[in-house]
Amino acid sequence: MFGLETDVFILLFISLFAACAFEFVNGFHDTANAVATVIYTNSLKPTAAVVWSGICNFTGVLLGGIGVAMGIVNLLPVELLVDQNVYHSVAMVLALLLSAIIWNLGTWYFGLPSSSSHTLIGSILGVGLAFSTMPDNKAGSAVNWEKAIETGEALLLSPLLGFSLAIVLMFVIRRSVSEEVKGQLFKEPKKNSLPPTWIRGVLIATCSLVSFFHGSNDGQKGVGLIMLILIGIVPFHFAVQPDLDPRLLQPNIAGIEQTIAALDSNQLAPVNRDRLARTRTELAELKAMINAPMPENKIPKEERLSVRRDLLLINSNMNKIVEDEGANLSTNQLALMRKSLGEESGLRRFTDYAPLWVILMVALSLGLGTMIGWRRIVVTVGEKIGKQHLTYAQGASAELVAASMIGLASALKLPVSTTHVLSSGIAGSMVASKGVKNLQAGTIRNIALAWVLTLPVSVLLSFTLYLFFRWLL
């Protein structure tokens, strides 16, 4: 398959299996966040809740796009993603997957709502940092820090916003509904008794939204993982979108050249003058490839990795060049460049893609994982964050805030932690009811500890594993 030697094919199979295992673990690790409220308010039986959540997760992956997935891929330096040595790519994939799975399983075992997103981001950063120590990394590249900082800000701010917005929403509900409705919303559910029909409908709807948007955000992380595997191990097939006619690049190249023509290189900083020179070289390489005979109007397999490298570097360098104070480009010139680089009709449509079978495989793994293993973390979310039993208003508020924030993050192509957004939302709803004293200090401390430790532990794990696998392979 893919013309690989037997040992490389086995490594590819193991890597794909590990990626599906990560999404499976992600499913049963994070599903508790969506179903805890409907289970603890008796809106749905546990079996029905997790099956329905699994279906919504599956749908979210299918319809969520690939913006977050490509953000995950682009955290790593271009040089690591276009490494010609397939065993180096296998070392990268196994290191980041195993470190993420180890930490996820550990926190799940102890019932801690830890973040799969933090774990994955940390694992990717660890691999990038380890790659920077390799003698074959002549460019000294480690991590795409600009993208890493953007991702880190999203992961850091989302739980703080979840906590704050849940308090605000609880306040608004208290002030805006009648006393009769308030009496229904803010009472604790009776054991084995269904809530009023309209409240049950609201809670099932918010559970569905959290599950759907969890799939659209966390599921994309799995898509990004598998694309890392395919680009690294079988680049001749997946380094660029194989079905697109490379001649479609011609207007994009012309648009970028028009932007470059408007620049005065003497006004740019030295580092950007160097970037401009490299961009001209990469554009010339692309034009030479387009003008050469191409069977079936497709990029030749043996050139796909170098084409990917050129496309990514042009995109990265041009975005940095136009930020230079000496660029002095007009609004129209900037708009032309953005269009020429963009993912809809620009260069990135050749690199930012995922085959349908990859999306289906991740959707199935996440959906199946959602249907099992949920009980440990449901107990933490439903019983151990606050001192009181979860009320209908608290459950609905926390989930509505979580669904809104995750949906917004997906639209902005940013990864966020479903776990931290929802857990912080429930904590906020508890504080809104009876103040900070309504929180269980031990659980909050453990969740915060897991939040603080996840990034450095996963970085260290993947850093060590990458060095080990590079030595082994």
Short mmCIF file of N, CA and C in Angstrom, two decimals, residues 103 107 112-115 118-119 122 155-156 159-160 417 420 443-460:
data_model
loop_
_atom_site.label_atom_id
_atom_site.label_comp_id
_atom_site.label_asym_id
_atom_site.label_seq_id
_atom_site.Cartn_x
_atom_site.Cartn_y
_atom_site.Cartn_z
N TRP A 103 -0.65 10.72 29.26
CA TRP A 103 -1.17 11.71 30.19
C TRP A 103 -2.70 11.68 30.25
N THR A 107 -4.75 10.90 33.81
CA THR A 107 -5.69 11.82 34.44
C THR A 107 -7.10 11.24 34.46
N LEU A 112 -9.66 13.06 36.92
CA LEU A 112 -9.40 14.50 36.80
C LEU A 112 -9.82 15.01 35.43
N PRO A 113 -10.64 16.08 35.37
CA PRO A 113 -11.02 16.65 34.08
C PRO A 113 -9.85 17.40 33.44
N SER A 114 -8.87 16.66 32.97
CA SER A 114 -7.70 17.26 32.33
C SER A 114 -8.01 17.55 30.86
N SER A 115 -7.20 18.42 30.27
CA SER A 115 -7.47 18.87 28.90
C SER A 115 -6.70 18.07 27.87
N HIS A 118 -4.65 20.67 25.82
CA HIS A 118 -3.38 21.04 26.42
C HIS A 118 -2.35 19.95 26.19
N THR A 119 -2.80 18.69 26.38
CA THR A 119 -1.89 17.56 26.24
C THR A 119 -1.31 17.48 24.85
N GLY A 122 1.03 20.46 24.11
CA GLY A 122 2.29 20.25 24.80
C GLY A 122 3.15 19.20 24.12
N LEU A 155 -6.18 28.80 24.87
CA LEU A 155 -6.30 27.79 25.93
C LEU A 155 -6.31 28.43 27.31
N LEU A 156 -5.58 29.53 27.48
CA LEU A 156 -5.51 30.19 28.77
C LEU A 156 -6.77 31.00 29.07
N PRO A 159 -10.96 29.09 29.89
CA PRO A 159 -11.56 28.76 31.18
C PRO A 159 -11.90 29.99 32.01
N LEU A 160 -11.10 31.05 31.90
CA LEU A 160 -11.39 32.27 32.65
C LEU A 160 -12.69 32.90 32.15
N SER A 417 -10.06 23.95 25.17
CA SER A 417 -10.30 22.78 25.98
C SER A 417 -11.76 22.71 26.41
N HIS A 420 -11.88 22.25 30.30
CA HIS A 420 -11.66 23.41 31.14
C HIS A 420 -12.78 24.44 31.00
N THR A 443 -11.21 19.50 45.01
CA THR A 443 -11.39 19.21 43.59
C THR A 443 -10.85 20.34 42.73
N ILE A 444 -11.16 21.59 43.11
CA ILE A 444 -10.68 22.74 42.35
C ILE A 444 -9.16 22.74 42.33
N ARG A 445 -8.54 22.43 43.47
CA ARG A 445 -7.09 22.38 43.54
C ARG A 445 -6.52 21.30 42.62
N ASN A 446 -7.16 20.12 42.60
CA ASN A 446 -6.68 19.03 41.74
C ASN A 446 -6.84 19.36 40.26
N ILE A 447 -7.97 19.98 39.90
CA ILE A 447 -8.19 20.37 38.50
C ILE A 447 -7.16 21.43 38.08
N ALA A 448 -6.94 22.41 38.98
CA ALA A 448 -5.97 23.45 38.68
C ALA A 448 -4.56 22.86 38.56
N LEU A 449 -4.25 21.88 39.43
CA LEU A 449 -2.94 21.25 39.38
C LEU A 449 -2.75 20.52 38.05
N ALA A 450 -3.80 19.78 37.63
CA ALA A 450 -3.72 19.08 36.34
C ALA A 450 -3.56 20.09 35.21
N TRP A 451 -4.26 21.23 35.32
CA TRP A 451 -4.19 22.27 34.29
C TRP A 451 -2.78 22.84 34.20
N VAL A 452 -2.16 23.07 35.36
CA VAL A 452 -0.80 23.63 35.39
C VAL A 452 0.23 22.61 34.92
N LEU A 453 0.07 21.34 35.32
CA LEU A 453 1.08 20.33 35.02
C LEU A 453 1.00 19.76 33.61
N THR A 454 -0.19 19.81 32.99
CA THR A 454 -0.39 19.14 31.70
C THR A 454 0.63 19.58 30.66
N LEU A 455 0.80 20.88 30.52
CA LEU A 455 1.69 21.38 29.47
C LEU A 455 3.16 20.97 29.70
N PRO A 456 3.73 21.28 30.86
CA PRO A 456 5.14 20.89 31.04
C PRO A 456 5.37 19.38 31.03
N VAL A 457 4.44 18.60 31.59
CA VAL A 457 4.63 17.14 31.60
C VAL A 457 4.57 16.58 30.19
N SER A 458 3.59 17.03 29.40
CA SER A 458 3.47 16.52 28.04
C SER A 458 4.64 16.98 27.17
N VAL A 459 5.13 18.20 27.39
CA VAL A 459 6.32 18.68 26.67
C VAL A 459 7.51 17.78 26.99
N LEU A 460 7.72 17.52 28.27
CA LEU A 460 8.86 16.70 28.69
C LEU A 460 8.75 15.27 28.17
#
